[in-house]
mmCIF file of C-alpha atoms in Angstrom:
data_model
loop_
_atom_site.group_PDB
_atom_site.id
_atom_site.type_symbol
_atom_site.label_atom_id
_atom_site.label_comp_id
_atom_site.label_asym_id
_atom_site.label_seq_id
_atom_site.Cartn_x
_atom_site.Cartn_y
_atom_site.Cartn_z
ATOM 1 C CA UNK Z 14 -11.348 38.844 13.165
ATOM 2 C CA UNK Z 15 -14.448 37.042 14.023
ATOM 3 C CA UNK Z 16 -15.305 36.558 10.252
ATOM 4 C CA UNK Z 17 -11.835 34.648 10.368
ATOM 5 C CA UNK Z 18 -12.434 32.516 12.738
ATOM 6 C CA UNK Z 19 -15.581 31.380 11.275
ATOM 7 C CA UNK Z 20 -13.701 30.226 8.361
ATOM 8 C CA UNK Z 21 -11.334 28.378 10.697
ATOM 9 C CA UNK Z 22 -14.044 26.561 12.546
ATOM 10 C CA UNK Z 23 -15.820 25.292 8.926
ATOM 11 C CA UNK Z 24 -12.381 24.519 7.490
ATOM 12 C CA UNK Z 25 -12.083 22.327 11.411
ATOM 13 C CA UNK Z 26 -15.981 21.003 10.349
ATOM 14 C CA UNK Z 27 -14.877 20.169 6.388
ATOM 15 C CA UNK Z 28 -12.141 18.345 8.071
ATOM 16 C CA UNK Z 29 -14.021 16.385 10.533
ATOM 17 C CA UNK Z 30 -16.048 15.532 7.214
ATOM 18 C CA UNK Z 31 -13.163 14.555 5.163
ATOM 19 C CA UNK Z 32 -12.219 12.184 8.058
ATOM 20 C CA UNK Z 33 -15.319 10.265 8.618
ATOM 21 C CA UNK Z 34 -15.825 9.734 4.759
ATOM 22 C CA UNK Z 35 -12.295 8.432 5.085
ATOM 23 C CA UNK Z 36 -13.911 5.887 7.456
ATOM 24 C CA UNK Z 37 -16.808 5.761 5.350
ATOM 25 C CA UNK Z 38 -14.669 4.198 2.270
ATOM 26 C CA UNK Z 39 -12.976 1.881 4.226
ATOM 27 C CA UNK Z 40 -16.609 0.279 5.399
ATOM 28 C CA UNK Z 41 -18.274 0.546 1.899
ATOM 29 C CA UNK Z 42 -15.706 -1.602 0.539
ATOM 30 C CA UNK Z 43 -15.463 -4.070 2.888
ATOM 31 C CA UNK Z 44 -19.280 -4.202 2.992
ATOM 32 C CA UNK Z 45 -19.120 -4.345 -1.059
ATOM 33 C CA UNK Z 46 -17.662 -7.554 -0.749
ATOM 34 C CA UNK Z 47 -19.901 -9.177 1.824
ATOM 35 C CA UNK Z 48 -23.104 -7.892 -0.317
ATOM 36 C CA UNK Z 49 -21.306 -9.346 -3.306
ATOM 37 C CA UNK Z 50 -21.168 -12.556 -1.496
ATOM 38 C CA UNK Z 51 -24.857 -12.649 -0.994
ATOM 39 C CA UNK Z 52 -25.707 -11.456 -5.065
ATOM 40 C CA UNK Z 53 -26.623 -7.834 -3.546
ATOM 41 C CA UNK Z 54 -25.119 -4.228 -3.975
ATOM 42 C CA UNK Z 55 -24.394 -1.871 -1.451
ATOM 43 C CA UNK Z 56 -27.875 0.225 -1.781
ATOM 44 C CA UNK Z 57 -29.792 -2.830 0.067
ATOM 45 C CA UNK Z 58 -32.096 -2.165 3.189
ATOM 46 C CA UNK Z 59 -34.610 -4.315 4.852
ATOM 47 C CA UNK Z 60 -38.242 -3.876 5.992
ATOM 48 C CA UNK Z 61 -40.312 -5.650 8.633
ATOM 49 C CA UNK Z 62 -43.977 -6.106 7.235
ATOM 50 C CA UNK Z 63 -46.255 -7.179 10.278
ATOM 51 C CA UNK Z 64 -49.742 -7.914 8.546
ATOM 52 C CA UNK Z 65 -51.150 -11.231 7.356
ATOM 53 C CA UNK Z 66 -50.437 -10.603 3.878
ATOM 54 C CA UNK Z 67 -48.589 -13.264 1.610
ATOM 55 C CA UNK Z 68 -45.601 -12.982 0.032
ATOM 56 C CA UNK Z 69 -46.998 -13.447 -3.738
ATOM 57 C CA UNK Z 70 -49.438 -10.026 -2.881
ATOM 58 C CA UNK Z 71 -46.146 -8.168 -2.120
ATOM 59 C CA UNK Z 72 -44.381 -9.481 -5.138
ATOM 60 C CA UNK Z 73 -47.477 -8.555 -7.157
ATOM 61 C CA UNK Z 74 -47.262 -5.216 -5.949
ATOM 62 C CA UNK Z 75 -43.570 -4.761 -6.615
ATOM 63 C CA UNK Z 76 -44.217 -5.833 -10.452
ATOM 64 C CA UNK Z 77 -47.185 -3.601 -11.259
ATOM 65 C CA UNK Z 78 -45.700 -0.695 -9.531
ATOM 66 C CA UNK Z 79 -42.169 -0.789 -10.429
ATOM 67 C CA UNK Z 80 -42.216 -2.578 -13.717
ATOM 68 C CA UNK Z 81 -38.862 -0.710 -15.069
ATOM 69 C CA UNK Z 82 -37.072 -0.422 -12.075
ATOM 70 C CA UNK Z 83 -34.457 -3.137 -11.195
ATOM 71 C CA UNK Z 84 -35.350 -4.877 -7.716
ATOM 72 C CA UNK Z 85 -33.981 -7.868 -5.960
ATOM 73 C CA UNK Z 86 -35.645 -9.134 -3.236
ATOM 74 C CA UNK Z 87 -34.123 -11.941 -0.319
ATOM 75 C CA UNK Z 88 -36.571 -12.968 2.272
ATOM 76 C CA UNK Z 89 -35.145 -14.437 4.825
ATOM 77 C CA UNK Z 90 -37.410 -16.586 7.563
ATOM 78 C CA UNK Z 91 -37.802 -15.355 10.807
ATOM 79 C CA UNK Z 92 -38.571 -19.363 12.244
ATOM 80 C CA UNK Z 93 -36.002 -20.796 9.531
ATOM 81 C CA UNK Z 94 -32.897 -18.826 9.949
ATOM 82 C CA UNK Z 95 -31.236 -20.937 7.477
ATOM 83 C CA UNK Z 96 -34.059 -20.508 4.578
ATOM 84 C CA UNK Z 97 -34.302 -17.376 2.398
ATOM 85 C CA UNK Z 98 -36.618 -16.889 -0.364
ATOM 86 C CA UNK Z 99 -35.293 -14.759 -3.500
ATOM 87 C CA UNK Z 100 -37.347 -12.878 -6.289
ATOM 88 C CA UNK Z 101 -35.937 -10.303 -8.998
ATOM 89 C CA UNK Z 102 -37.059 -8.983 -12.057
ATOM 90 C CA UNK Z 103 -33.824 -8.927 -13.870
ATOM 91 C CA UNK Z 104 -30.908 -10.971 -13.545
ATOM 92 C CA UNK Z 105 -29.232 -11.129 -10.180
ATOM 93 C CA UNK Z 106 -25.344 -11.857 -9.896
ATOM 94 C CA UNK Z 107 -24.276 -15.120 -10.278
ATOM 95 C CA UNK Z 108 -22.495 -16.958 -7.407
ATOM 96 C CA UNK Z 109 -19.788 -19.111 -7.762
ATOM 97 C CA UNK Z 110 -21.149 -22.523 -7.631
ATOM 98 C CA UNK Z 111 -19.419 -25.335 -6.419
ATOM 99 C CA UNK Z 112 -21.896 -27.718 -8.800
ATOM 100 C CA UNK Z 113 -25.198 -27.093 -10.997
ATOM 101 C CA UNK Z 114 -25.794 -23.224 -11.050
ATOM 102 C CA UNK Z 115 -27.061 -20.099 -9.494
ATOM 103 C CA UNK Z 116 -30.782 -18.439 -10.270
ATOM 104 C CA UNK Z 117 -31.419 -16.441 -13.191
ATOM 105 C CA UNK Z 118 -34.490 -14.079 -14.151
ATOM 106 C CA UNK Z 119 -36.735 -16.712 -15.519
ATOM 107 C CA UNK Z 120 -36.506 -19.418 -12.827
ATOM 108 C CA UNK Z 121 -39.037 -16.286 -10.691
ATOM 109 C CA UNK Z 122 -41.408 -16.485 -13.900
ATOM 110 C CA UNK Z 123 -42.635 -19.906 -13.655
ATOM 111 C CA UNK Z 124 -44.566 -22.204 -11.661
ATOM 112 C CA UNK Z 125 -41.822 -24.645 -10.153
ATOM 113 C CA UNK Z 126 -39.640 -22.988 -6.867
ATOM 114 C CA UNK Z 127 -35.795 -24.218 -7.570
ATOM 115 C CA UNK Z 128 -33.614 -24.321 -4.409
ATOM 116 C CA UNK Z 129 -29.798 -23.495 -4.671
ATOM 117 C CA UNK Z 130 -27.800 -24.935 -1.400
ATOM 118 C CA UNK Z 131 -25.152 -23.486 0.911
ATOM 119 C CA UNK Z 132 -22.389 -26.027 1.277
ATOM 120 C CA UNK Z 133 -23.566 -27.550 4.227
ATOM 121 C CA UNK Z 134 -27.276 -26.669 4.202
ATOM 122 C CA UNK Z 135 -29.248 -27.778 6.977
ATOM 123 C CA UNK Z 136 -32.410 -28.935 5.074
ATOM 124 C CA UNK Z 137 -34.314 -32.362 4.163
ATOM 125 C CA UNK Z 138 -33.427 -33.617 0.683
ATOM 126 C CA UNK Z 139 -34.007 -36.439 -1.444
ATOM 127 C CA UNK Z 140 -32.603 -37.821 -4.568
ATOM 128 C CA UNK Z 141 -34.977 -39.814 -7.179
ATOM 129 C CA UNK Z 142 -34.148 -40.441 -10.426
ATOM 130 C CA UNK Z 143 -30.920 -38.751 -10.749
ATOM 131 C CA UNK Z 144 -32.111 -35.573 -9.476
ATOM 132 C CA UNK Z 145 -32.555 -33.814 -5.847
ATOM 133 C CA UNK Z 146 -35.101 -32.089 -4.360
ATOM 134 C CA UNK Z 147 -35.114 -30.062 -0.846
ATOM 135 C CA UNK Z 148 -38.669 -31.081 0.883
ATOM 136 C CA UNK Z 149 -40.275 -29.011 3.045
ATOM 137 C CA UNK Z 150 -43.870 -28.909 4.304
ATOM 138 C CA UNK Z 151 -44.993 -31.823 1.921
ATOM 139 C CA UNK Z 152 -43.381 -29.516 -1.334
ATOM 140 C CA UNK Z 153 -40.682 -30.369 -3.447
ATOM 141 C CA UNK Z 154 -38.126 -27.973 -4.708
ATOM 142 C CA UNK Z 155 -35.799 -28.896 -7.476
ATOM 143 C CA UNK Z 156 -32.112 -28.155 -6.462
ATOM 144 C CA UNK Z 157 -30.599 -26.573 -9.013
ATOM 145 C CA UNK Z 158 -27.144 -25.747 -7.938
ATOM 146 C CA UNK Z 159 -24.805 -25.907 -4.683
ATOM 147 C CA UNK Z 160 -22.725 -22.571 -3.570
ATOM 148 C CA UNK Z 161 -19.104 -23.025 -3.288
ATOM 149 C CA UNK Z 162 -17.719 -22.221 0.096
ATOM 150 C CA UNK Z 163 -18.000 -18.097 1.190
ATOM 151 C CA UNK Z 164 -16.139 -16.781 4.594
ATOM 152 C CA UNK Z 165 -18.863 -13.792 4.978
ATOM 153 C CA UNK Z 166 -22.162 -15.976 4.379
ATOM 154 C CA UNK Z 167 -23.701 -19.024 6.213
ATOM 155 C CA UNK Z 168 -22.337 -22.732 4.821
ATOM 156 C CA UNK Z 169 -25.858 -23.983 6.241
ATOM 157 C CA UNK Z 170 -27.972 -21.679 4.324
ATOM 158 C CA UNK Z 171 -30.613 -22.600 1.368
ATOM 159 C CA UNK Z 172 -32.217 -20.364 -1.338
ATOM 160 C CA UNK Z 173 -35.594 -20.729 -2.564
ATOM 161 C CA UNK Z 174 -37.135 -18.714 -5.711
ATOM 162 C CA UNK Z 175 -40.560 -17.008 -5.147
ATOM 163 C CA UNK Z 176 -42.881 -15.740 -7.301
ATOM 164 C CA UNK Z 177 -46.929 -15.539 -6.773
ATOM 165 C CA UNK Z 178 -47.187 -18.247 -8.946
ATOM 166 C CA UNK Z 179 -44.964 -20.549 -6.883
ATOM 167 C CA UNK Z 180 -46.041 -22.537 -3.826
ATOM 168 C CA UNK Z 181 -43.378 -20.142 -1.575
ATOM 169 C CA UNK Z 182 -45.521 -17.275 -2.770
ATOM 170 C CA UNK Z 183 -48.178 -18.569 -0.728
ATOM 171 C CA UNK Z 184 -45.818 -18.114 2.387
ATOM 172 C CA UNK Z 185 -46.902 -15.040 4.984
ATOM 173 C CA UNK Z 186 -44.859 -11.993 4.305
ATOM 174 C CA UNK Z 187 -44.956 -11.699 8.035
ATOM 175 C CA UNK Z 188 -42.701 -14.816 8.948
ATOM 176 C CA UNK Z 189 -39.762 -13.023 6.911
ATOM 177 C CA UNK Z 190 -37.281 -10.272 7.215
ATOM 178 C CA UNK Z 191 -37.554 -8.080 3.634
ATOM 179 C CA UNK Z 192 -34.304 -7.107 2.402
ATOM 180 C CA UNK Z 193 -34.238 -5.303 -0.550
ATOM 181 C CA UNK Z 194 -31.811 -4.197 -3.220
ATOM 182 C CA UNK Z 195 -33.220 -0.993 -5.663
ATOM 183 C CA UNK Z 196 -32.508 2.385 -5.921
ATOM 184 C CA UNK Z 197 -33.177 4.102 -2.276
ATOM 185 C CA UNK Z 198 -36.093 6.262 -4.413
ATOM 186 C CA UNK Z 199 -37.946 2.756 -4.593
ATOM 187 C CA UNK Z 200 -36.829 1.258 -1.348
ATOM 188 C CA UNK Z 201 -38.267 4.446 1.004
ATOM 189 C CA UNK Z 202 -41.592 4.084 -1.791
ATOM 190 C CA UNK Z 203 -41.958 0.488 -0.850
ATOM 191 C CA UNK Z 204 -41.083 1.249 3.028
ATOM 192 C CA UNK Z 205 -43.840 4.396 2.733
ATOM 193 C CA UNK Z 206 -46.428 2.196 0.893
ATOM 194 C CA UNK Z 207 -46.076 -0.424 3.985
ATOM 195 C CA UNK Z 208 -45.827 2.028 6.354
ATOM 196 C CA UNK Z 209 -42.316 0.861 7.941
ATOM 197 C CA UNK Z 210 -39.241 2.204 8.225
ATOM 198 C CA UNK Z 211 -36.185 1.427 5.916
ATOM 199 C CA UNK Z 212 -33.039 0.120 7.479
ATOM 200 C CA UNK Z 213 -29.940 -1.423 7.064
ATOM 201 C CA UNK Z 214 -29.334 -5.031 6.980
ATOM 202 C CA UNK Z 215 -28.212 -7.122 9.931
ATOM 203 C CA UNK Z 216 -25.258 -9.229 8.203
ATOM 204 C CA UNK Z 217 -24.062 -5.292 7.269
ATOM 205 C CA UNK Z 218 -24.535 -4.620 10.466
ATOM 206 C CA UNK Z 219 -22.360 -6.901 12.560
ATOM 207 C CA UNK Z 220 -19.962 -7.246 9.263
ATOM 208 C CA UNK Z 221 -16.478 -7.045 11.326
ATOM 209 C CA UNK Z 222 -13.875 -4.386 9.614
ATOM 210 C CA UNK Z 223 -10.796 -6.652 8.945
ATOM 211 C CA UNK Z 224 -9.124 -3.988 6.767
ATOM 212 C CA UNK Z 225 -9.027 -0.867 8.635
ATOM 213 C CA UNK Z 226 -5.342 0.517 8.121
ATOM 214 C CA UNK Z 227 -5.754 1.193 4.472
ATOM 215 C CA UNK Z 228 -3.054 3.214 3.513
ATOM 216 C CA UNK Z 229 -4.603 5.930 1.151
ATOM 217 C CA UNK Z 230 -7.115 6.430 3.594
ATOM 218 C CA UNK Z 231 -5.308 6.334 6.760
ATOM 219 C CA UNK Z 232 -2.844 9.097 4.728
ATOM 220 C CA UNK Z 233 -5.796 11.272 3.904
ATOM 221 C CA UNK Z 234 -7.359 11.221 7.759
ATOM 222 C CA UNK Z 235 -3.769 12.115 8.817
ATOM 223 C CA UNK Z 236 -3.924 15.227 5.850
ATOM 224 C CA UNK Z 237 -7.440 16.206 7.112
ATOM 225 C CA UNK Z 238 -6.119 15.952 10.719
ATOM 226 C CA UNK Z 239 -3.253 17.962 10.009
ATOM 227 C CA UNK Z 240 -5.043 20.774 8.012
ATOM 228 C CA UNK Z 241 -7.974 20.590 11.330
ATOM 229 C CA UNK Z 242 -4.679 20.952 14.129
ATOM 230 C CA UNK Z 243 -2.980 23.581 11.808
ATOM 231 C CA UNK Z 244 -6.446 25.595 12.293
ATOM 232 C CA UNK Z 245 -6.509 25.258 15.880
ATOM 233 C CA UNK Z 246 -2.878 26.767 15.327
ATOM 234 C CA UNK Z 247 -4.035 29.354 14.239
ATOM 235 C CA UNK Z 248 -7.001 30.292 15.940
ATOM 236 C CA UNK Z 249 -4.956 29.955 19.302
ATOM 237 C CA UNK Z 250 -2.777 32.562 17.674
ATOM 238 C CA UNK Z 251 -5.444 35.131 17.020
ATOM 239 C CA UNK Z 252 -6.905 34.549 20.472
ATOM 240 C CA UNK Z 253 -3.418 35.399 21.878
ATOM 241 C CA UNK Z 254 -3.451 38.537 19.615
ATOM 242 C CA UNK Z 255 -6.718 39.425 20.799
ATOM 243 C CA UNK Z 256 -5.613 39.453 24.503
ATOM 244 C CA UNK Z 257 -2.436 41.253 24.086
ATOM 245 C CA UNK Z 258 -4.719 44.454 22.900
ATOM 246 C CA UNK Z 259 -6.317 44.332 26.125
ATOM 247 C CA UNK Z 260 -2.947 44.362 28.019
ATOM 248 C CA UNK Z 261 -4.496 41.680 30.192
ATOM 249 C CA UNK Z 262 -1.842 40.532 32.710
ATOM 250 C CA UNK Z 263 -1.485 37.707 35.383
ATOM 251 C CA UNK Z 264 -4.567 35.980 36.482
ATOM 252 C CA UNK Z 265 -6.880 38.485 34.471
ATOM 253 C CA UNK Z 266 -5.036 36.914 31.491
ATOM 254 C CA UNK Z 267 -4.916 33.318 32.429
ATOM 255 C CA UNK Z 268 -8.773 33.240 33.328
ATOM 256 C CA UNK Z 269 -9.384 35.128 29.672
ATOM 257 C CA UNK Z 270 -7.875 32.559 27.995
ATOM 258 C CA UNK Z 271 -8.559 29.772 30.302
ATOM 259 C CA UNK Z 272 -12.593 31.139 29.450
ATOM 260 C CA UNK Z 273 -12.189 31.822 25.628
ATOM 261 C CA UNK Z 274 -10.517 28.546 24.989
ATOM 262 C CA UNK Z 275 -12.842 26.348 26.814
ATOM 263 C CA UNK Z 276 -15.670 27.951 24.730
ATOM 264 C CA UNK Z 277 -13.717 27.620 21.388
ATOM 265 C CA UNK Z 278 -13.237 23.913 22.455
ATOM 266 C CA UNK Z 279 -16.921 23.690 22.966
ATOM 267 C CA UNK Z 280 -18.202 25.047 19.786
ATOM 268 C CA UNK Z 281 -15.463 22.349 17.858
ATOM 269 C CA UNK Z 282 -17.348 19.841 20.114
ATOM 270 C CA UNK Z 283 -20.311 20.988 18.680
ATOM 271 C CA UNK Z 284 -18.750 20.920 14.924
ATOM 272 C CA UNK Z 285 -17.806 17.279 15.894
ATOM 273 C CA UNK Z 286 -21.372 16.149 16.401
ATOM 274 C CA UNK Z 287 -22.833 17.946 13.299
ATOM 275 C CA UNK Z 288 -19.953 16.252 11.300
ATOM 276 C CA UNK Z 289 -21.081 13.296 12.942
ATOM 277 C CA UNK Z 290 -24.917 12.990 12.441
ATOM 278 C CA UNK Z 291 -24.277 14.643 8.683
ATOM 279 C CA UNK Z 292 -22.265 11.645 8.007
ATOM 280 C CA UNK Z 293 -24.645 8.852 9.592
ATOM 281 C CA UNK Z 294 -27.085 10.328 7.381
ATOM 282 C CA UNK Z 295 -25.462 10.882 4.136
ATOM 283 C CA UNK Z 296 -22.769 8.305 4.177
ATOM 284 C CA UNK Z 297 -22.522 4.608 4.453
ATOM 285 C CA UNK Z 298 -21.321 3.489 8.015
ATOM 286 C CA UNK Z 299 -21.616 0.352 8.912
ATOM 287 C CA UNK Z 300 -20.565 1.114 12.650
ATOM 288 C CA UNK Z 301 -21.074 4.345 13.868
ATOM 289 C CA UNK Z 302 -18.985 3.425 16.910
ATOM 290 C CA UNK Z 303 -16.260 3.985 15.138
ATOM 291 C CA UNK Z 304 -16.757 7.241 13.187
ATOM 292 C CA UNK Z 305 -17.953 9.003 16.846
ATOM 293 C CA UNK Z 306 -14.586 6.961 17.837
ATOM 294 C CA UNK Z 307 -12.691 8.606 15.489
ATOM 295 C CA UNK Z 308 -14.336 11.929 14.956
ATOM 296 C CA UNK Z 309 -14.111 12.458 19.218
ATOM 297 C CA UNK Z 310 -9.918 11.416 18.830
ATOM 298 C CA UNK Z 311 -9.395 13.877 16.317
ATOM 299 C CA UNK Z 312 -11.111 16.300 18.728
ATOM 300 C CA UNK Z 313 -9.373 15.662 21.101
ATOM 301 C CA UNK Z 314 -6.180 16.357 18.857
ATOM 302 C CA UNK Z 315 -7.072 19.473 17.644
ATOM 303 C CA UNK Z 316 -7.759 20.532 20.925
ATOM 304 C CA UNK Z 317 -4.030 19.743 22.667
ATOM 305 C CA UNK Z 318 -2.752 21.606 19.876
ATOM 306 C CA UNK Z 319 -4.914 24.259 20.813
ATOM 307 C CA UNK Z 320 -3.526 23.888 24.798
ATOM 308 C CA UNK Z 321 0.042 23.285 23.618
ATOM 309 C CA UNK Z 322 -0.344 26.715 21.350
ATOM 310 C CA UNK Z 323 -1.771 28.442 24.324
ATOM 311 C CA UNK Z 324 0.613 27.250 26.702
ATOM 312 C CA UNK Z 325 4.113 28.320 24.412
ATOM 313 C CA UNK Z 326 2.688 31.735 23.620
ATOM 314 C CA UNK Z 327 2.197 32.717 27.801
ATOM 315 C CA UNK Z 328 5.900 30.852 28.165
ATOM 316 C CA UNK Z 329 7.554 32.696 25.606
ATOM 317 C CA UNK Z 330 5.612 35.731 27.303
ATOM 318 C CA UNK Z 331 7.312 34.801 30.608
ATOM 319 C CA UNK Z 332 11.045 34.668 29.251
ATOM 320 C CA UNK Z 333 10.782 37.940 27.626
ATOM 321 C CA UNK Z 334 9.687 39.780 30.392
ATOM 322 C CA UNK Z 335 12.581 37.879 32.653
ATOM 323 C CA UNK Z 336 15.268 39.005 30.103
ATOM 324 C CA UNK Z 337 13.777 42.744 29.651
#
């Protein structure tokens, strides 16, 4: 009996998994598109270096130590919250481009920075002899193209490429936030190497969910509920078994069950949790409000059916003993 119920309560915690990754989906996609909007996939993280290094020593390091591994690197200034600095070593998306174009891998190889503009970027420029340039700190920087318009980003954003051999390598690494798009292997290396911590970025962060009732997954947390309910089902059944060996009667069996079912209750609060932190750190969530939102609802669920279960099985009780 107890070997059953086991299974019930990991059946109740596979459930409560199958939910949350539900959830999961849902926020990966709708994250997909926002990274996809800034040239980035969904494996990005950022790093906070604090020392007084600059940013063409970190970009130097990130070359001789991970020459065959695909990186992508936006900086983004801590003063200058409209001015991000960009380095890869392969060719990043391109973004739609309302003129000119976006960067490719050999505008980080040279010795000129280019600039690419949000639509209505909030930075000096000049125009001489038929071209523009964004000036900053006495240094030019050829525009190259302008980004069409993009709900999810900043219209008053600008990009600049770095590179240790451009004049925005000279910048300190310590002025900007480090988000970085690699494998996770080579983003907790780099984090390690720095001695930081790895996290997730802000603009994924505070990314509202606009699409939350999709269908296939709203059918599959209903299936997941159902199958985690049906289990409580179940178990309230074999509890009710249990007690009618003992020929428990009156308040001796109202207090047994009353007991029993709080601590069944308890240990599915428990299985909650677990599914909880084993999904924060093994799935994407963008808010974890939710998923503990979620996860605690469908606890809650499971557990009325449990009461409701409880409750027919001592009324049927009652109306057989009135008609015997």
């Amino acid at each position: 009996m107890k070997f059953k119920k086991i299974i019930l309560i990991i059946i109740i915690f596979l459930s409560f998994l199958g939910i949350g990754s539900m959830l999961s989906n849902v926020q990966s996609r709708e994250a997909n598109q926002l990274l996809e909007a800034y040239g980035l996939s969904n494996n990005t993280r950022y790093i906070e270096v604090k020392n007084n290094q600059e940013v063409r020593t970190f970009l130097t390091y990130l070359k001789k130590r991970y020459p065959h591994n695909k990186i992508q690197v936006h900086m983004t200034s801590k003063a200058k919250k409209n001015q991000t600095l960009v380095w890869s070593n392969h060719n990043v998306l391109k973004l739609p481009t309302e003129s000119g174009r976006y960067f490719t891998k050999d505008d980080f190889k040279g010795q000129v920075s280019f600039a690419v503009l949000g639509l209505n970027a909030k930075v000096p420029t000049l125009k001489a002899q038929g071209n523009e340039y964004v000036y900053i700190n006495q240094k030019y920087y050829t525009v190259i193209g302008t980004l069409k318009h993009y709900r999810q980003m900043k219209q008053n954003g600008y990009y600049l490429t770095a590179s240790p051999k451009q004049p925005t390598g000279k910048f300190k690494l310590r002025d900007y936030q480090i988000i970085i798009d690699s494998s996770n292997k080579v983003i907790q290396q780099i984090a390690k190497h720095y001695g930081v911590k790895a996290k997730t970025p802000v603009f994924v962060k505070n990314h509202q969910i606009h699409q939350f009732s999709i269908i296939r997954e709203i059918l599959f947390i209903l299936i997941f509920l159902l199958i985690a309910s049906a289990s409580n089902i179940i178990l309230a059944f074999m509890d009710w078994k249990t007690v009618q060996q003992t020929n428990l009667k009156g308040s001796l069996l109202h207090n047994w069950l009353i007991n029993h079912g709080i601590r069944i209750l308890l240990v599915e609060l428990v299985v909650t949790f677990g599914a909880y932190f084993f999904l924060i750190s093994r799935k994407f969530v963008s808010k974890p409000q939710h998923l503990i939102w979620l996860l605690m609802t469908s606890w809650v669920i499971i557990s009325i059916f449990y009461a409701l279960s409880i409750l027919h099985l001592l009324r049927k009780e009652k109306n057989n003993a009135k008609t015997a």
